[in-house]
Coordinates of C-alpha atoms in Angstrom, one line a residue:
M296 CA 164.4 81.7 -186.5
K297 CA 165.6 83.9 -183.6
R298 CA 162.0 84.3 -182.7
F299 CA 161.4 80.5 -182.9
F300 CA 164.1 79.9 -180.3
K301 CA 163.2 82.6 -178.0
H302 CA 159.7 81.3 -177.6
T303 CA 160.9 77.4 -177.4
Y304 CA 161.4 75.7 -173.9
L305 CA 162.5 72.3 -173.1
T306 CA 160.2 70.5 -170.4
F307 CA 161.1 68.4 -167.5
R308 CA 159.8 65.4 -169.3
F309 CA 162.5 66.2 -172.2
F310 CA 165.3 66.1 -169.7
I311 CA 164.1 62.8 -168.1
V312 CA 164.1 61.3 -171.7
A313 CA 167.6 62.6 -172.2
I314 CA 168.9 61.2 -169.0
I315 CA 167.4 57.8 -170.0
F316 CA 169.0 57.8 -173.4
V317 CA 172.4 58.7 -171.8
A318 CA 172.0 55.6 -169.6
L319 CA 171.0 53.5 -172.5
F320 CA 174.1 54.7 -174.7
I321 CA 176.4 53.9 -171.6
L322 CA 174.8 50.5 -171.4
A323 CA 175.1 49.9 -175.2
Y324 CA 178.9 50.9 -174.8
I325 CA 179.1 47.8 -172.4
Y326 CA 176.9 45.6 -174.5
P327 CA 177.4 46.5 -178.2
G328 CA 174.7 44.3 -179.2
L329 CA 172.1 46.8 -177.8
L330 CA 173.4 49.8 -179.9
G331 CA 170.9 49.2 -182.9
I332 CA 167.9 49.2 -180.6
V333 CA 169.0 52.2 -178.7
M334 CA 169.8 54.0 -181.9
L335 CA 166.3 53.1 -183.2
L336 CA 164.7 54.3 -180.0
F337 CA 166.9 57.6 -180.2
F338 CA 165.6 58.6 -183.7
V339 CA 162.1 57.7 -182.5
A340 CA 162.5 60.2 -179.8
L341 CA 163.9 62.8 -182.1
G342 CA 160.9 62.4 -184.3
L343 CA 158.5 62.9 -181.4
V344 CA 160.4 66.3 -180.7
L345 CA 159.9 67.3 -184.1
V346 CA 156.3 66.5 -184.2
D347 CA 155.9 68.2 -180.9
I348 CA 157.3 71.3 -182.4
I349 CA 155.1 71.0 -185.6
L350 CA 152.0 70.7 -183.3
L351 CA 152.8 73.7 -181.3
F352 CA 153.9 76.2 -183.8
K353 CA 151.9 75.3 -186.9
Q354 CA 148.6 76.5 -185.4
K355 CA 147.7 80.1 -184.0
G356 CA 147.9 78.4 -180.5
I357 CA 146.7 80.3 -177.6
S358 CA 144.8 83.6 -177.2
A359 CA 144.8 85.4 -173.7
S360 CA 144.2 88.8 -172.3
R361 CA 144.5 90.2 -168.8
I362 CA 141.6 92.5 -167.5
L363 CA 142.7 95.1 -164.8
P364 CA 140.6 97.3 -162.8
E365 CA 140.9 101.0 -163.5
K366 CA 142.4 101.6 -160.0
L367 CA 143.2 99.2 -157.2
S368 CA 142.0 99.6 -153.6
N369 CA 144.8 99.8 -150.9
G370 CA 144.7 97.0 -148.4
D371 CA 141.9 95.1 -150.1
D372 CA 141.8 92.0 -152.4
N373 CA 141.5 93.3 -155.9
P374 CA 140.4 90.9 -158.5
I375 CA 142.6 90.3 -161.5
E376 CA 140.9 88.5 -164.6
I377 CA 142.6 86.5 -167.2
T378 CA 140.7 85.2 -170.4
L379 CA 142.1 82.2 -172.1
Q380 CA 141.2 80.4 -175.4
N381 CA 142.7 77.2 -176.8
N382 CA 142.9 77.3 -180.5
Y383 CA 144.6 74.1 -181.0
N384 CA 142.8 71.0 -182.1
F385 CA 144.1 69.1 -179.0
K386 CA 143.9 69.4 -175.3
T387 CA 146.7 71.5 -174.0
A388 CA 148.4 72.1 -170.4
L389 CA 149.1 75.6 -169.8
T390 CA 151.2 77.4 -167.2
L391 CA 150.4 81.0 -166.5
I392 CA 153.1 83.4 -165.2
D393 CA 152.0 87.0 -164.8
E394 CA 154.8 89.4 -164.2
M395 CA 153.5 91.4 -161.1
P396 CA 154.5 95.0 -160.1
F397 CA 157.7 95.1 -158.3
Q398 CA 156.1 96.2 -155.0
Y399 CA 155.3 92.5 -154.4
Q400 CA 158.8 91.0 -155.2
K401 CA 157.1 87.8 -155.9
R402 CA 159.0 85.5 -158.3
D403 CA 157.3 82.2 -157.8
F404 CA 153.7 83.2 -158.9
E405 CA 152.3 80.8 -161.5
I406 CA 148.8 79.2 -162.4
L407 CA 148.5 75.6 -163.6
T408 CA 145.4 74.8 -165.8
Q409 CA 144.2 72.8 -168.9
L410 CA 142.2 73.6 -171.8
N411 CA 140.2 71.2 -174.2
K412 CA 140.4 71.9 -177.8
H413 CA 138.8 75.3 -178.6
E414 CA 137.8 75.8 -175.1
K415 CA 137.6 79.3 -173.5
K416 CA 138.2 79.9 -169.8
K417 CA 138.3 82.7 -167.3
I418 CA 140.8 82.6 -164.4
T419 CA 140.6 85.1 -161.6
Y420 CA 143.3 85.8 -158.9
T421 CA 143.5 88.6 -156.4
L422 CA 146.2 91.2 -155.3
R423 CA 146.3 93.0 -152.1
P424 CA 148.4 96.1 -152.5
L425 CA 149.9 97.7 -149.4
E426 CA 151.4 100.9 -150.8
R427 CA 149.6 103.7 -152.5
G428 CA 151.1 104.8 -155.9
E429 CA 151.4 103.3 -159.4
Y430 CA 151.5 99.5 -160.0
H431 CA 153.3 98.5 -163.2
F432 CA 152.4 95.1 -164.7
G433 CA 154.7 93.2 -167.1
S434 CA 153.9 90.6 -169.6
L435 CA 151.3 88.0 -169.2
N436 CA 153.3 84.7 -170.2
V437 CA 151.5 81.6 -171.2
Y438 CA 153.3 78.3 -171.6
A439 CA 151.6 75.6 -173.7
N440 CA 152.3 71.9 -173.9
S441 CA 151.1 69.5 -176.5
P442 CA 150.0 65.9 -175.4
I443 CA 153.5 64.8 -176.3
G444 CA 155.0 67.1 -173.6
L445 CA 158.5 67.5 -174.6
I446 CA 158.5 70.9 -175.9
T447 CA 156.8 74.1 -174.5
R448 CA 155.8 77.2 -176.5
R449 CA 155.6 80.5 -175.0
F450 CA 153.1 83.2 -175.7
Q451 CA 153.2 86.8 -174.4
F452 CA 150.4 89.1 -174.0
A453 CA 149.3 92.4 -172.4
K454 CA 152.6 94.1 -172.0
D455 CA 153.2 97.3 -170.0
A456 CA 150.2 98.0 -168.0
M457 CA 149.9 100.5 -165.1
V458 CA 147.2 100.7 -162.5
P459 CA 147.1 103.4 -159.7
N460 CA 146.5 102.2 -156.3
Y461 CA 144.1 104.5 -154.2
P462 CA 142.9 104.5 -150.7
S463 CA 140.4 101.6 -150.0
F464 CA 137.4 102.7 -151.9
L465 CA 136.2 99.0 -151.6
Q466 CA 135.6 99.7 -147.8
L467 CA 133.9 102.8 -148.7
R468 CA 131.2 100.9 -150.6
K469 CA 130.9 98.3 -147.8
Y470 CA 130.5 100.6 -144.7
M471 CA 128.3 103.0 -146.7
L472 CA 125.8 100.4 -146.9
L473 CA 126.3 99.4 -143.1
A474 CA 126.0 103.0 -141.9
F475 CA 122.5 103.2 -143.3
S476 CA 121.2 99.8 -142.2
N477 CA 120.8 98.2 -138.7
K478 CA 123.9 96.0 -139.3
L479 CA 126.2 98.5 -137.8
F480 CA 124.6 97.4 -134.4
E481 CA 126.3 94.2 -134.9
Y482 CA 129.6 95.9 -134.9
G483 CA 129.2 97.2 -131.5
L484 CA 127.2 100.6 -131.8
K485 CA 124.7 100.9 -129.1
K486 CA 121.4 102.8 -129.4
I487 CA 122.0 106.3 -128.1
R488 CA 119.2 108.4 -126.1
R489 CA 118.8 111.6 -127.7
I490 CA 119.1 114.6 -125.2
G491 CA 116.8 117.4 -125.9
H492 CA 115.8 118.5 -129.4
T493 CA 119.0 119.6 -131.1
M494 CA 117.3 118.5 -134.4
E495 CA 115.8 120.3 -137.3
F496 CA 112.2 120.1 -138.0
E497 CA 111.4 118.0 -141.1
Q498 CA 107.4 117.6 -141.4
I499 CA 104.3 117.1 -139.5
K500 CA 102.8 113.5 -139.9
D501 CA 100.1 111.2 -138.3
Y502 CA 100.6 110.1 -134.8
V503 CA 101.5 106.4 -134.7
T504 CA 102.1 104.1 -131.7
G505 CA 105.5 104.7 -130.2
D506 CA 105.8 108.4 -131.2
D507 CA 106.9 110.7 -128.4
I508 CA 103.7 112.4 -127.2
R509 CA 105.9 115.5 -126.4
N510 CA 106.1 116.1 -130.1
I511 CA 102.3 116.5 -130.7
N512 CA 101.5 119.6 -132.5
W513 CA 98.2 120.6 -131.1
K514 CA 97.2 123.2 -133.8
A515 CA 97.7 120.5 -136.5
T516 CA 95.7 118.1 -134.5
A517 CA 92.7 120.7 -134.0
K518 CA 92.6 121.2 -137.6
R519 CA 92.6 117.6 -138.7
N520 CA 90.7 116.4 -135.9
Q521 CA 93.3 113.6 -135.3
L522 CA 96.6 113.4 -133.5
M523 CA 99.5 115.1 -135.4
V524 CA 103.2 115.0 -134.4
N525 CA 106.1 117.1 -135.4
Q526 CA 108.9 115.1 -137.0
F527 CA 112.6 116.1 -136.5
Q528 CA 115.7 115.1 -138.2
D529 CA 119.4 115.5 -137.3
E530 CA 121.0 118.8 -137.9
R531 CA 122.5 119.0 -141.4
S532 CA 125.4 120.8 -143.1
Q533 CA 127.7 120.6 -140.2
P534 CA 131.3 120.5 -141.0
I535 CA 133.1 117.2 -140.4
Y536 CA 136.9 117.3 -140.8
S537 CA 139.3 114.6 -140.8
V538 CA 142.7 115.8 -139.4
I539 CA 145.5 113.2 -140.3
D540 CA 148.7 113.3 -138.6
K541 CA 151.5 112.2 -141.1
G542 CA 154.4 112.4 -138.8
R543 CA 156.9 109.5 -138.1
A544 CA 154.7 108.1 -135.5
M545 CA 152.2 107.0 -138.2
K546 CA 154.6 105.0 -140.2
M547 CA 154.3 102.1 -137.7
P548 CA 153.0 99.1 -139.6
F549 CA 150.3 96.5 -138.8
E550 CA 149.3 93.7 -141.2
G551 CA 151.3 95.2 -143.9
L552 CA 149.7 98.6 -143.8
S553 CA 151.0 101.6 -142.0
L554 CA 148.8 103.5 -139.4
L555 CA 148.8 106.5 -141.9
D556 CA 147.3 104.2 -144.4
Y557 CA 144.8 102.9 -141.9
A558 CA 143.8 106.6 -141.1
I559 CA 143.7 107.3 -144.9
N560 CA 141.1 104.6 -145.5
A561 CA 139.0 105.6 -142.6
T562 CA 139.0 109.2 -143.8
L563 CA 137.7 108.2 -147.1
V564 CA 134.7 106.2 -145.5
I565 CA 133.8 108.6 -142.8
S566 CA 133.8 111.5 -145.3
N567 CA 131.3 109.4 -147.5
V568 CA 129.1 108.6 -144.6
A569 CA 129.0 112.4 -143.6
L570 CA 128.1 113.5 -147.1
K571 CA 125.3 110.8 -147.3
K572 CA 124.1 112.2 -143.8
Q573 CA 123.8 115.7 -145.5
D574 CA 126.9 117.1 -143.6
K575 CA 129.7 118.8 -145.0
A576 CA 132.9 116.7 -145.3
G577 CA 136.5 118.0 -145.5
M578 CA 140.1 117.0 -144.6
F579 CA 143.6 118.0 -144.0
T580 CA 146.8 116.7 -143.0
F581 CA 149.8 118.0 -140.8
S582 CA 153.3 117.4 -139.7
R583 CA 155.6 120.4 -139.8
K584 CA 152.9 122.3 -141.4
V585 CA 149.2 122.0 -142.4
E586 CA 148.9 120.5 -146.0
N587 CA 146.4 118.7 -148.3
K588 CA 143.4 120.9 -147.2
V589 CA 140.0 120.2 -148.6
V590 CA 137.5 122.7 -147.3
A591 CA 134.4 120.9 -145.8
E592 CA 131.6 121.2 -148.5
R593 CA 128.6 119.2 -149.6
R594 CA 129.0 119.1 -153.4
P595 CA 128.8 116.1 -155.7
S596 CA 132.3 116.2 -156.6
Q597 CA 133.6 116.3 -153.0
M598 CA 134.4 112.7 -152.5
N599 CA 136.5 112.6 -155.8
K600 CA 138.3 115.8 -154.7
I601 CA 139.0 113.9 -151.1
L602 CA 140.1 110.6 -153.1
E603 CA 142.6 112.4 -155.2
T604 CA 144.0 114.4 -152.2
L605 CA 144.6 111.3 -150.2
Y606 CA 146.3 109.5 -153.1
N607 CA 149.3 111.5 -152.6
V608 CA 149.4 111.6 -148.7
N609 CA 152.7 110.1 -147.5
T610 CA 154.5 110.6 -144.0
D611 CA 157.6 113.0 -143.9
F612 CA 159.2 111.2 -141.0
S613 CA 159.2 114.3 -138.8
E614 CA 157.9 115.2 -135.4
S615 CA 154.5 116.5 -135.8
D616 CA 153.9 120.3 -134.8
F617 CA 150.5 120.6 -132.8
S618 CA 151.0 124.2 -132.1
R619 CA 150.9 124.8 -135.9
L620 CA 147.9 122.7 -136.2
Y621 CA 146.2 124.8 -133.4
I622 CA 147.1 128.2 -135.1
D623 CA 145.8 127.0 -138.5
I624 CA 142.7 125.7 -137.1
K625 CA 142.0 129.0 -135.1
R626 CA 142.7 131.0 -138.3
S627 CA 140.8 129.0 -140.9
L628 CA 138.0 127.1 -139.1
T629 CA 135.6 129.7 -137.9
Q630 CA 132.5 127.6 -137.7
R631 CA 132.2 124.9 -134.9
G632 CA 132.5 121.5 -136.3
L633 CA 133.6 117.9 -135.6
L634 CA 137.4 117.2 -135.9
L635 CA 138.5 113.7 -136.2
L636 CA 142.2 113.7 -135.3
Y637 CA 144.2 110.7 -136.4
T638 CA 147.3 110.4 -134.5
N639 CA 149.2 108.1 -132.2
F640 CA 150.6 108.5 -128.6
E641 CA 152.4 105.6 -127.1
T642 CA 153.2 107.1 -123.7
L643 CA 151.6 109.7 -121.3
D644 CA 154.5 112.0 -121.6
A645 CA 153.9 112.1 -125.4
L646 CA 150.2 113.2 -124.7
H647 CA 151.2 115.8 -122.0
R648 CA 153.6 117.6 -124.6
Q649 CA 150.6 118.1 -126.9
L650 CA 147.8 118.4 -124.3
P651 CA 147.8 122.2 -124.3
Y652 CA 147.1 122.5 -127.9
L653 CA 144.5 119.7 -127.8
K654 CA 142.6 121.6 -125.0
A655 CA 142.8 124.8 -127.0
I656 CA 141.4 123.2 -130.1
A657 CA 138.6 121.6 -128.0
K658 CA 137.4 125.0 -126.8
N659 CA 136.1 125.8 -130.1
H660 CA 135.3 122.6 -131.8
L661 CA 134.2 119.0 -131.0
L662 CA 137.5 117.2 -131.0
V663 CA 137.7 113.4 -131.1
V664 CA 141.3 112.0 -130.8
I665 CA 141.8 108.7 -132.5
F666 CA 144.8 106.8 -131.6
F667 CA 145.8 103.1 -131.9
E668 CA 146.3 100.2 -129.8
N669 CA 149.5 98.1 -130.4
T670 CA 148.2 94.7 -131.3
E671 CA 151.8 93.2 -131.0
L672 CA 151.7 93.9 -127.4
H673 CA 148.5 91.9 -126.9
K674 CA 150.2 88.8 -128.5
L675 CA 153.1 89.2 -125.9
T676 CA 150.7 89.4 -123.0
N677 CA 148.6 86.4 -124.1
V678 CA 151.6 84.1 -124.2
E679 CA 152.5 82.4 -120.9
A680 CA 156.0 83.4 -119.7
Q681 CA 158.5 80.4 -119.6
N682 CA 161.7 82.4 -118.3
T683 CA 162.9 85.6 -116.8
F684 CA 163.3 87.2 -120.2
E685 CA 159.8 86.4 -121.2
I686 CA 158.7 87.6 -117.8
F687 CA 160.4 90.9 -118.6
Q688 CA 158.9 91.2 -122.1
K689 CA 155.4 90.6 -120.7
T690 CA 155.6 93.1 -118.0
I691 CA 156.8 95.9 -120.4
A692 CA 154.0 95.1 -122.8
E693 CA 151.3 95.3 -120.0
K694 CA 152.9 98.5 -118.8
F695 CA 152.4 100.1 -122.4
M696 CA 148.9 98.9 -122.7
Y697 CA 148.1 100.2 -119.4
E698 CA 149.6 103.6 -120.4
K699 CA 147.3 103.6 -123.4
K700 CA 144.4 103.4 -121.0
L701 CA 145.8 106.2 -119.0
I702 CA 145.9 108.4 -122.1
V703 CA 142.2 107.7 -122.6
N704 CA 141.5 108.8 -119.0
E705 CA 143.4 111.9 -119.3
L706 CA 141.9 113.0 -122.3
Q707 CA 138.3 112.5 -120.8
K708 CA 139.4 114.5 -117.7
H709 CA 139.9 117.5 -120.1
G710 CA 136.5 117.1 -121.8
I711 CA 138.3 115.6 -125.0
Q712 CA 136.5 112.6 -126.6
S713 CA 138.8 109.7 -127.8
I714 CA 138.8 106.4 -129.5
L715 CA 141.4 103.8 -128.6
T716 CA 141.1 101.3 -131.3
A717 CA 143.1 98.3 -133.1
P718 CA 144.2 99.3 -136.6
E719 CA 141.9 97.0 -138.3
H720 CA 138.8 98.2 -136.5
L721 CA 139.5 101.7 -137.0
T722 CA 136.9 102.4 -139.7
I723 CA 133.9 100.9 -138.0
N724 CA 134.8 102.4 -134.8
T725 CA 135.1 105.9 -136.2
I726 CA 131.8 105.5 -137.9
N727 CA 130.1 104.5 -134.7
K728 CA 131.5 107.5 -133.0
Y729 CA 130.3 109.8 -135.6
L730 CA 126.9 108.4 -135.5
E731 CA 126.9 108.5 -131.7
I732 CA 127.7 112.2 -131.6
K733 CA 125.0 113.0 -134.2
A734 CA 122.5 110.9 -132.1
R735 CA 123.5 112.9 -129.0
G736 CA 123.4 116.3 -130.9
L737 CA 126.8 117.2 -129.6
I738 CA 127.4 119.1 -132.7

């Protein structure tokens, strides 16, 4: 009996009927002749309630299950699938309320649907997580109504499920395909003229129109009595390190994700692209000290190792120590490689404090400093100022945007490559830079 009451709810239609009967009884009090009719109607309504309860509780009712992915992809739309089956002998209206993880703080989520008798249906909705970590789902609540619609029966399924939220592996798949097709050119990558022959020999092949005549192999041509050319490929097994600043400057949020999460997602993608290009991918983070180090290697398990390491990376809200970064790189990275440094500088003074260490790192490695545009400032500069305060806001915003460009020029002046990018374009711009560096043979 306790379970019956626990899963039984009164509908809005029930309360409408109740209000109508209250009004009718009041009217019958004024006009006693109506009392018999009102009582008859009341017992009819009471009978309908009993029939509704019997219809809903006599049969098995609704079967449902929630299918969750093994892991969520941070910052992406992840599909959640719900399977429903109506075991009633009548058409029923359903209300689905899935108890979402507390990270969403969403209390008004519901899905309305209908099922014909013995019908089966799949419903899919998406979740976009913005924080890495564990996401705990509660019960899947399904509320069923009969055609009478006075009583609702609740069904509960799929209790206490946990799904880990990892860095964006969905982006990894997307950009891996783009990196090995011409579609990257649609995103802004230009064809780069190769300088010299900083490439490894691959094979000798027949000459075809368009091959560089400087690559003709005259000995092979003489033997085969037809033109043969040497074919080269990009140098392989070069160490590519993603260096992530996890200081307080990287906690700044854009579109729900912090700069640190954008850097983590880009690191996962660029590591995969580097491995597919036969380079060695590695990573480490730094703030007060260097941590989360994954040595650059080209093993089948390397991507999983990087993914598991990135899963637990969080900012420590401290000032990043670039001197410690330089010392650690000098001690541990003896082979020249490409260092993609994800950090953020808001002012030229902030850059000047760290510039000596960046210059020292760039002496032994190809350093690319990657930092972020403040897209919120773009919104301020694009709005027409209407008063003195808005003019002041717009002027300050333009000043900070101009200072970002000065930072790029300052780095170029000292021979340090850089990427100034909006957070949402970080991944594609980083891939483009890597492919450009490979094409130019700079490492």
